[in-house]
Amino acid sequence: MRKRGKVKIVLTVFIIVLFSCTAVIGNSRTGVIENVMAKNAADVDILTIKSRLFTGEEIIKAWLDTDTLDENCLTVLAQRGTAAVTTTYDTGKQKIKVNWSQGVFNGAIIQIKGREEQTREEWTARWQKTFENLEISVDDSYEVQWQGENSDEEHDIYYIQENGIHLCPKGYTLGDSGQCWGQSIDIGIEPDGYYVSFNNVSEVIAREKKKGRRLITKEEAIQACIDNVFRDQNAEDEVGLLLDEAFCQMEYLMIEKGAQDDENVCDIGYYVRIPVAYTDGVNQYVIEGFVDGEYPYCYSGGMAADFN
């Protein structure tokens, strides 16, 4: 397990949204893994994904690494149609509470009170085993999102991946298709347990194989993002682009909705993040964009204040 040393700054509020692009997609597109990127060639599946529906029992069994539970301890506390189900399990040492909510945003919230794990290595290994038992592929590292003043509490993010490529880790609006929700697992490490959020974790339900397409470069992706946000050179100069600090990563992006409401088609693309010199006196601003992998086309982009 490696730890990313760079603290992730959370982009929580879009204060200025300059432009939003509507994607017109005539055919499906494919992806690329990192070691192929240098050749600028694509040879990775196009994915159709669907929000995964867990049960409380399934998550509890995965956490405890067991196939059986004492049914006397398994209790459905509340059920409101298919909207939300809350399940608890008390082991005597830990009380585990799982809430799965369906709707526009699908997610599972897990609260665990009582913790046997004492060190970073112990709780990281415990969660990695839980993901493995749930057959969820995550990046083999985590990002520290924030840390308590006395280093006694942390909030980590694990990213869902497919064939080594992050699967839609950030959400954005895709024109008339609506909101694309980002996928990750956030773990709050508290003194007496954990508070965990499974954010819209999806499963792959179909693949379309494509080979040999040419990809744009990261430099072209960054420029496409800039062109989408700034139509006026004066405005671009006023904010002061810090291009030396620009971040550009290849990811699976949701490019259109699938046949069902909870299905999305994912293809390879770039997530671009460019810090700018402009501040509002308190916060620095950044530019975010989501660019197609084959064409210098930005699906969605804008400028926002960066809150730590």
Tab-separated table of C-alpha atoms in Angstrom:
chain	number	residue	atom	x	y	z
A	1	MET	CA	0.000	0.000	0.000
A	2	ARG	CA	1.404	3.350	-0.954
A	3	LYS	CA	0.157	6.686	0.305
A	4	ARG	CA	-0.199	9.710	-1.890
A	5	GLY	CA	1.541	12.515	-0.099
A	6	LYS	CA	-0.325	15.319	-1.798
A	7	VAL	CA	-3.382	16.367	0.147
A	8	LYS	CA	-6.416	16.554	-2.060
A	9	ILE	CA	-8.130	19.916	-2.027
A	10	VAL	CA	-11.868	19.487	-2.283
A	11	LEU	CA	-13.727	21.404	-4.947
A	12	THR	CA	-16.976	21.905	-3.093
A	13	VAL	CA	-18.782	24.809	-4.693
A	14	PHE	CA	-18.884	26.097	-8.228
A	15	ILE	CA	-18.991	29.857	-7.816
A	16	ILE	CA	-18.525	30.809	-11.447
A	17	VAL	CA	-19.719	28.559	-14.223
A	18	LEU	CA	-18.642	30.076	-17.500
A	19	PHE	CA	-19.644	27.557	-20.121
A	20	SER	CA	-21.229	24.125	-20.357
A	21	CYS	CA	-20.929	21.932	-23.439
A	22	THR	CA	-23.515	19.556	-24.817
A	23	ALA	CA	-21.995	16.453	-26.304
A	24	VAL	CA	-23.232	15.226	-29.664
A	25	ILE	CA	-22.032	11.664	-29.978
A	26	GLY	CA	-22.562	9.693	-33.164
A	27	ASN	CA	-20.751	6.537	-32.168
A	28	SER	CA	-19.048	4.899	-29.220
A	29	ARG	CA	-15.420	5.527	-28.276
A	30	THR	CA	-12.811	3.511	-26.444
A	31	GLY	CA	-9.979	3.917	-23.929
A	32	VAL	CA	-6.295	3.483	-23.206
A	33	ILE	CA	-4.129	2.329	-20.339
A	34	GLU	CA	-1.272	4.465	-19.069
A	35	ASN	CA	1.596	2.473	-20.587
A	36	VAL	CA	-0.033	2.710	-24.038
A	37	MET	CA	-0.594	6.465	-23.819
A	38	ALA	CA	2.940	7.235	-24.984
A	39	LYS	CA	2.113	5.586	-28.310
A	40	ASN	CA	-1.068	7.647	-28.555
A	41	ALA	CA	-3.086	4.538	-29.431
A	42	ALA	CA	-6.331	3.273	-27.921
A	43	ASP	CA	-7.100	-0.368	-27.233
A	44	VAL	CA	-9.489	-0.580	-24.262
A	45	ASP	CA	-13.182	-1.458	-23.983
A	46	ILE	CA	-16.072	0.975	-24.064
A	47	LEU	CA	-18.162	0.285	-20.975
A	48	THR	CA	-21.820	0.365	-20.122
A	49	ILE	CA	-22.144	0.646	-16.366
A	50	LYS	CA	-25.045	0.417	-13.973
A	51	SER	CA	-25.402	1.538	-10.374
A	52	ARG	CA	-24.790	-1.403	-8.102
A	53	LEU	CA	-27.408	-2.184	-5.466
A	54	PHE	CA	-25.958	-3.594	-2.272
A	55	THR	CA	-27.810	-5.045	0.674
A	56	GLY	CA	-26.915	-4.289	4.255
A	57	GLU	CA	-26.272	-7.979	4.885
A	58	GLU	CA	-23.908	-8.179	1.906
A	59	ILE	CA	-21.804	-5.278	3.163
A	60	ILE	CA	-21.752	-6.540	6.749
A	61	LYS	CA	-20.611	-10.001	5.638
A	62	ALA	CA	-17.884	-8.421	3.495
A	63	TRP	CA	-16.645	-6.318	6.420
A	64	LEU	CA	-16.611	-9.279	8.831
A	65	ASP	CA	-15.168	-11.579	6.118
A	66	THR	CA	-17.774	-14.252	6.761
A	67	ASP	CA	-20.471	-16.102	4.827
A	68	THR	CA	-22.877	-16.443	7.748
A	69	LEU	CA	-24.416	-14.137	10.321
A	70	ASP	CA	-26.359	-14.757	13.486
A	71	GLU	CA	-29.845	-13.984	12.226
A	72	ASN	CA	-30.927	-12.999	15.736
A	73	CYS	CA	-28.586	-10.013	15.470
A	74	LEU	CA	-29.612	-8.978	11.964
A	75	THR	CA	-32.451	-6.484	12.125
A	76	VAL	CA	-34.127	-4.323	9.544
A	77	LEU	CA	-34.712	-1.098	11.437
A	78	ALA	CA	-36.611	0.787	8.763
A	79	GLN	CA	-37.821	0.255	5.226
A	80	ARG	CA	-39.480	2.982	3.190
A	81	GLY	CA	-40.521	1.268	-0.029
A	82	THR	CA	-37.435	0.832	-2.221
A	83	ALA	CA	-36.040	4.249	-1.331
A	84	ALA	CA	-33.958	3.322	1.695
A	85	VAL	CA	-33.211	0.306	3.826
A	86	THR	CA	-31.301	0.416	7.116
A	87	THR	CA	-29.725	-2.726	8.530
A	88	THR	CA	-27.762	-3.152	11.774
A	89	TYR	CA	-25.602	-5.933	13.131
A	90	ASP	CA	-24.103	-6.039	16.640
A	91	THR	CA	-21.091	-8.331	17.091
A	92	GLY	CA	-20.634	-7.401	20.735
A	93	LYS	CA	-17.440	-5.540	19.865
A	94	GLN	CA	-18.781	-3.534	16.940
A	95	LYS	CA	-22.151	-2.184	15.966
A	96	ILE	CA	-22.487	-1.939	12.194
A	97	LYS	CA	-25.232	0.124	10.603
A	98	VAL	CA	-25.755	0.198	6.828
A	99	ASN	CA	-28.103	2.471	4.908
A	100	TRP	CA	-28.550	2.042	1.155
A	101	SER	CA	-30.494	4.735	-0.633
A	102	GLN	CA	-31.821	4.560	-4.193
A	103	GLY	CA	-32.787	7.531	-6.301
A	104	VAL	CA	-31.022	10.104	-8.464
A	105	PHE	CA	-27.916	9.563	-6.357
A	106	ASN	CA	-27.298	5.955	-5.351
A	107	GLY	CA	-25.130	5.404	-2.329
A	108	ALA	CA	-24.502	3.290	0.736
A	109	ILE	CA	-23.672	4.868	4.093
A	110	ILE	CA	-21.956	2.657	6.672
A	111	GLN	CA	-21.393	3.516	10.321
A	112	ILE	CA	-19.221	1.241	12.441
A	113	LYS	CA	-18.935	1.922	16.159
A	114	GLY	CA	-16.138	0.106	17.971
A	115	ARG	CA	-12.881	-0.641	16.238
A	116	GLU	CA	-10.289	-3.342	16.804
A	117	GLU	CA	-7.852	-1.843	14.273
A	118	GLN	CA	-5.432	0.634	15.839
A	119	THR	CA	-2.955	1.563	13.113
A	120	ARG	CA	-3.128	2.932	9.591
A	121	GLU	CA	-1.843	-0.362	8.193
A	122	GLU	CA	-4.481	-2.380	10.063
A	123	TRP	CA	-7.518	-0.375	9.033
A	124	THR	CA	-6.258	0.028	5.446
A	125	ALA	CA	-5.837	-3.753	5.135
A	126	ARG	CA	-9.303	-4.293	6.649
A	127	TRP	CA	-10.987	-2.054	4.099
A	128	GLN	CA	-9.005	-3.473	1.198
A	129	LYS	CA	-10.231	-6.933	2.161
A	130	THR	CA	-13.793	-5.611	2.382
A	131	PHE	CA	-13.556	-4.188	-1.159
A	132	GLU	CA	-12.162	-7.512	-2.375
A	133	ASN	CA	-15.046	-9.421	-0.765
A	134	LEU	CA	-17.519	-7.050	-2.457
A	135	GLU	CA	-15.702	-7.554	-5.801
A	136	ILE	CA	-15.016	-3.829	-6.086
A	137	SER	CA	-11.774	-2.913	-7.824
A	138	VAL	CA	-10.204	0.176	-6.250
A	139	ASP	CA	-6.976	2.030	-6.888
A	140	ASP	CA	-4.267	0.456	-4.739
A	141	SER	CA	-3.689	3.760	-2.962
A	142	TYR	CA	-5.773	6.265	-1.077
A	143	GLU	CA	-5.767	10.034	-0.858
A	144	VAL	CA	-5.908	11.816	2.468
A	145	GLN	CA	-8.707	14.329	2.047
A	146	TRP	CA	-8.268	16.010	5.399
A	147	GLN	CA	-6.678	15.282	8.733
A	148	GLY	CA	-7.553	16.312	12.283
A	149	GLU	CA	-5.515	18.922	14.151
A	150	ASN	CA	-3.878	16.247	16.308
A	151	SER	CA	-3.625	13.696	13.473
A	152	ASP	CA	-6.253	11.682	15.331
A	153	GLU	CA	-8.862	11.578	12.577
A	154	GLU	CA	-8.625	11.282	8.812
A	155	HIS	CA	-10.868	11.113	5.797
A	156	ASP	CA	-9.582	8.935	2.943
A	157	ILE	CA	-10.824	8.488	-0.625
A	158	TYR	CA	-10.480	5.282	-2.641
A	159	TYR	CA	-11.181	5.476	-6.386
A	160	ILE	CA	-13.059	2.820	-8.338
A	161	GLN	CA	-11.102	1.557	-11.342
A	162	GLU	CA	-11.524	-0.633	-14.384
A	163	ASN	CA	-8.415	-2.236	-15.874
A	164	GLY	CA	-6.235	0.209	-13.968
A	165	ILE	CA	-8.116	3.315	-15.148
A	166	HIS	CA	-10.175	5.415	-12.757
A	167	LEU	CA	-13.896	5.056	-13.482
A	168	CYS	CA	-15.641	8.468	-13.457
A	169	PRO	CA	-14.192	9.674	-10.140
A	170	LYS	CA	-15.680	13.164	-10.468
A	171	GLY	CA	-19.190	14.251	-11.292
A	172	TYR	CA	-20.184	16.768	-13.927
A	173	THR	CA	-23.142	17.846	-16.048
A	174	LEU	CA	-23.293	16.400	-19.558
A	175	GLY	CA	-25.533	18.767	-21.478
A	176	ASP	CA	-29.125	17.606	-21.867
A	177	SER	CA	-28.194	14.136	-20.603
A	178	GLY	CA	-28.140	15.464	-17.059
A	179	GLN	CA	-25.829	14.902	-14.118
A	180	CYS	CA	-23.054	12.301	-14.168
A	181	TRP	CA	-22.239	11.274	-10.605
A	182	GLY	CA	-18.649	10.689	-9.554
A	183	GLN	CA	-17.629	7.320	-8.124
A	184	SER	CA	-15.485	6.787	-5.054
A	185	ILE	CA	-15.492	5.331	-1.558
A	186	ASP	CA	-14.890	7.845	1.227
A	187	ILE	CA	-13.818	6.563	4.632
A	188	GLY	CA	-13.937	8.780	7.693
A	189	ILE	CA	-11.619	7.308	10.335
A	190	GLU	CA	-13.007	8.305	13.712
A	191	PRO	CA	-11.619	7.591	17.205
A	192	ASP	CA	-14.282	4.946	17.852
A	193	GLY	CA	-14.959	3.571	14.386
A	194	TYR	CA	-15.647	4.509	10.785
A	195	TYR	CA	-18.113	6.535	8.756
A	196	VAL	CA	-18.088	5.375	5.132
A	197	SER	CA	-19.807	6.537	1.961
A	198	PHE	CA	-20.042	4.327	-1.131
A	199	ASN	CA	-20.687	6.962	-3.800
A	200	ASN	CA	-22.615	5.618	-6.785
A	201	VAL	CA	-20.449	2.510	-7.117
A	202	SER	CA	-21.255	0.864	-10.456
A	203	GLU	CA	-20.785	-2.501	-12.103
A	204	VAL	CA	-19.915	-3.106	-15.750
A	205	ILE	CA	-22.816	-4.745	-17.564
A	206	ALA	CA	-21.576	-4.562	-21.179
A	207	ARG	CA	-18.369	-4.005	-23.128
A	208	GLU	CA	-17.660	-2.928	-26.674
A	209	LYS	CA	-14.163	-3.651	-27.915
A	210	LYS	CA	-12.383	-1.033	-30.014
A	211	LYS	CA	-8.800	-0.995	-31.199
A	212	GLY	CA	-6.355	1.301	-32.890
A	213	ARG	CA	-7.891	4.775	-32.584
A	214	ARG	CA	-5.587	7.777	-32.312
A	215	LEU	CA	-5.773	9.801	-29.103
A	216	ILE	CA	-5.169	13.460	-28.496
A	217	THR	CA	-2.221	14.432	-26.305
A	218	LYS	CA	-2.482	15.805	-22.789
A	219	GLU	CA	-1.358	19.183	-24.130
A	220	GLU	CA	-4.254	19.166	-26.597
A	221	ALA	CA	-6.663	18.188	-23.811
A	222	ILE	CA	-5.487	21.089	-21.632
A	223	GLN	CA	-5.861	23.508	-24.531
A	224	ALA	CA	-9.363	22.196	-25.322
A	225	CYS	CA	-10.362	22.877	-21.724
A	226	ILE	CA	-8.948	26.417	-21.884
A	227	ASP	CA	-10.697	27.096	-25.208
A	228	ASN	CA	-13.996	25.920	-23.749
A	229	VAL	CA	-13.807	28.253	-20.764
A	230	PHE	CA	-12.282	31.328	-22.382
A	231	ARG	CA	-13.635	32.798	-25.584
A	232	ASP	CA	-11.964	36.140	-24.792
A	233	GLN	CA	-8.166	36.349	-24.682
A	234	ASN	CA	-8.357	39.301	-22.280
A	235	ALA	CA	-10.331	37.223	-19.768
A	236	GLU	CA	-7.780	34.419	-20.057
A	237	ASP	CA	-4.933	36.837	-19.353
A	238	GLU	CA	-6.722	38.426	-16.402
A	239	VAL	CA	-7.059	35.192	-14.398
A	240	GLY	CA	-3.429	34.171	-15.011
A	241	LEU	CA	-3.216	30.502	-16.024
A	242	LEU	CA	-0.625	28.540	-14.016
A	243	LEU	CA	0.085	26.013	-16.748
A	244	ASP	CA	3.183	24.640	-15.029
A	245	GLU	CA	0.861	23.343	-12.293
A	246	ALA	CA	-1.786	21.925	-14.642
A	247	PHE	CA	-3.036	18.397	-13.923
A	248	CYS	CA	-4.289	16.133	-16.709
A	249	GLN	CA	-5.211	12.489	-16.157
A	250	MET	CA	-6.779	9.921	-18.442
A	251	GLU	CA	-9.974	8.458	-17.005
A	252	TYR	CA	-13.178	6.763	-18.040
A	253	LEU	CA	-15.791	9.500	-18.460
A	254	MET	CA	-19.543	9.123	-18.747
A	255	ILE	CA	-20.294	10.300	-22.288
A	256	GLU	CA	-24.001	9.493	-22.592
A	257	LYS	CA	-26.885	7.835	-20.824
A	258	GLY	CA	-27.595	4.155	-21.394
A	259	ALA	CA	-30.852	2.431	-22.302
A	260	GLN	CA	-32.081	2.533	-18.693
A	261	ASP	CA	-32.191	5.463	-16.302
A	262	ASP	CA	-29.433	4.079	-14.074
A	263	GLU	CA	-27.124	3.097	-16.951
A	264	ASN	CA	-24.285	5.170	-18.418
A	265	VAL	CA	-21.897	4.670	-21.333
A	266	CYS	CA	-18.273	5.349	-20.414
A	267	ASP	CA	-15.361	6.076	-22.715
A	268	ILE	CA	-11.819	7.224	-22.261
A	269	GLY	CA	-11.163	10.904	-21.786
A	270	TYR	CA	-9.157	13.436	-19.814
A	271	TYR	CA	-9.862	15.168	-16.542
A	272	VAL	CA	-8.092	18.554	-16.604
A	273	ARG	CA	-7.425	20.830	-13.648
A	274	ILE	CA	-5.579	24.144	-14.080
A	275	PRO	CA	-4.829	26.465	-11.135
A	276	VAL	CA	-5.078	30.175	-11.877
A	277	ALA	CA	-3.482	33.159	-10.195
A	278	TYR	CA	-6.823	34.906	-9.649
A	279	THR	CA	-8.169	34.942	-6.084
A	280	ASP	CA	-11.218	36.478	-4.432
A	281	GLY	CA	-9.080	37.640	-1.536
A	282	VAL	CA	-9.506	34.353	0.304
A	283	ASN	CA	-9.551	31.447	-2.144
A	284	GLN	CA	-7.516	30.668	-5.213
A	285	TYR	CA	-9.464	29.650	-8.308
A	286	VAL	CA	-9.064	26.635	-10.575
A	287	ILE	CA	-10.374	25.547	-13.966
A	288	GLU	CA	-11.842	22.063	-14.374
A	289	GLY	CA	-12.710	20.328	-17.626
A	290	PHE	CA	-13.672	16.907	-19.013
A	291	VAL	CA	-12.270	16.345	-22.503
A	292	ASP	CA	-12.883	13.593	-25.055
A	293	GLY	CA	-9.977	11.181	-25.515
A	294	GLU	CA	-9.997	11.234	-29.320
A	295	TYR	CA	-11.096	14.761	-30.185
A	296	PRO	CA	-10.145	18.112	-28.588
A	297	TYR	CA	-13.714	18.509	-27.394
A	298	CYS	CA	-14.586	19.535	-23.853
A	299	TYR	CA	-17.811	17.949	-22.604
A	300	SER	CA	-18.081	20.269	-19.637
A	301	GLY	CA	-15.851	22.867	-18.013
A	302	GLY	CA	-15.772	25.936	-15.833
A	303	MET	CA	-13.912	27.939	-13.215
A	304	ALA	CA	-14.505	27.633	-9.493
A	305	ALA	CA	-13.077	28.701	-6.146
A	306	ASP	CA	-10.837	26.136	-4.477
A	307	PHE	CA	-11.827	25.489	-0.845
A	308	ASN	CA	-9.488	23.578	1.473
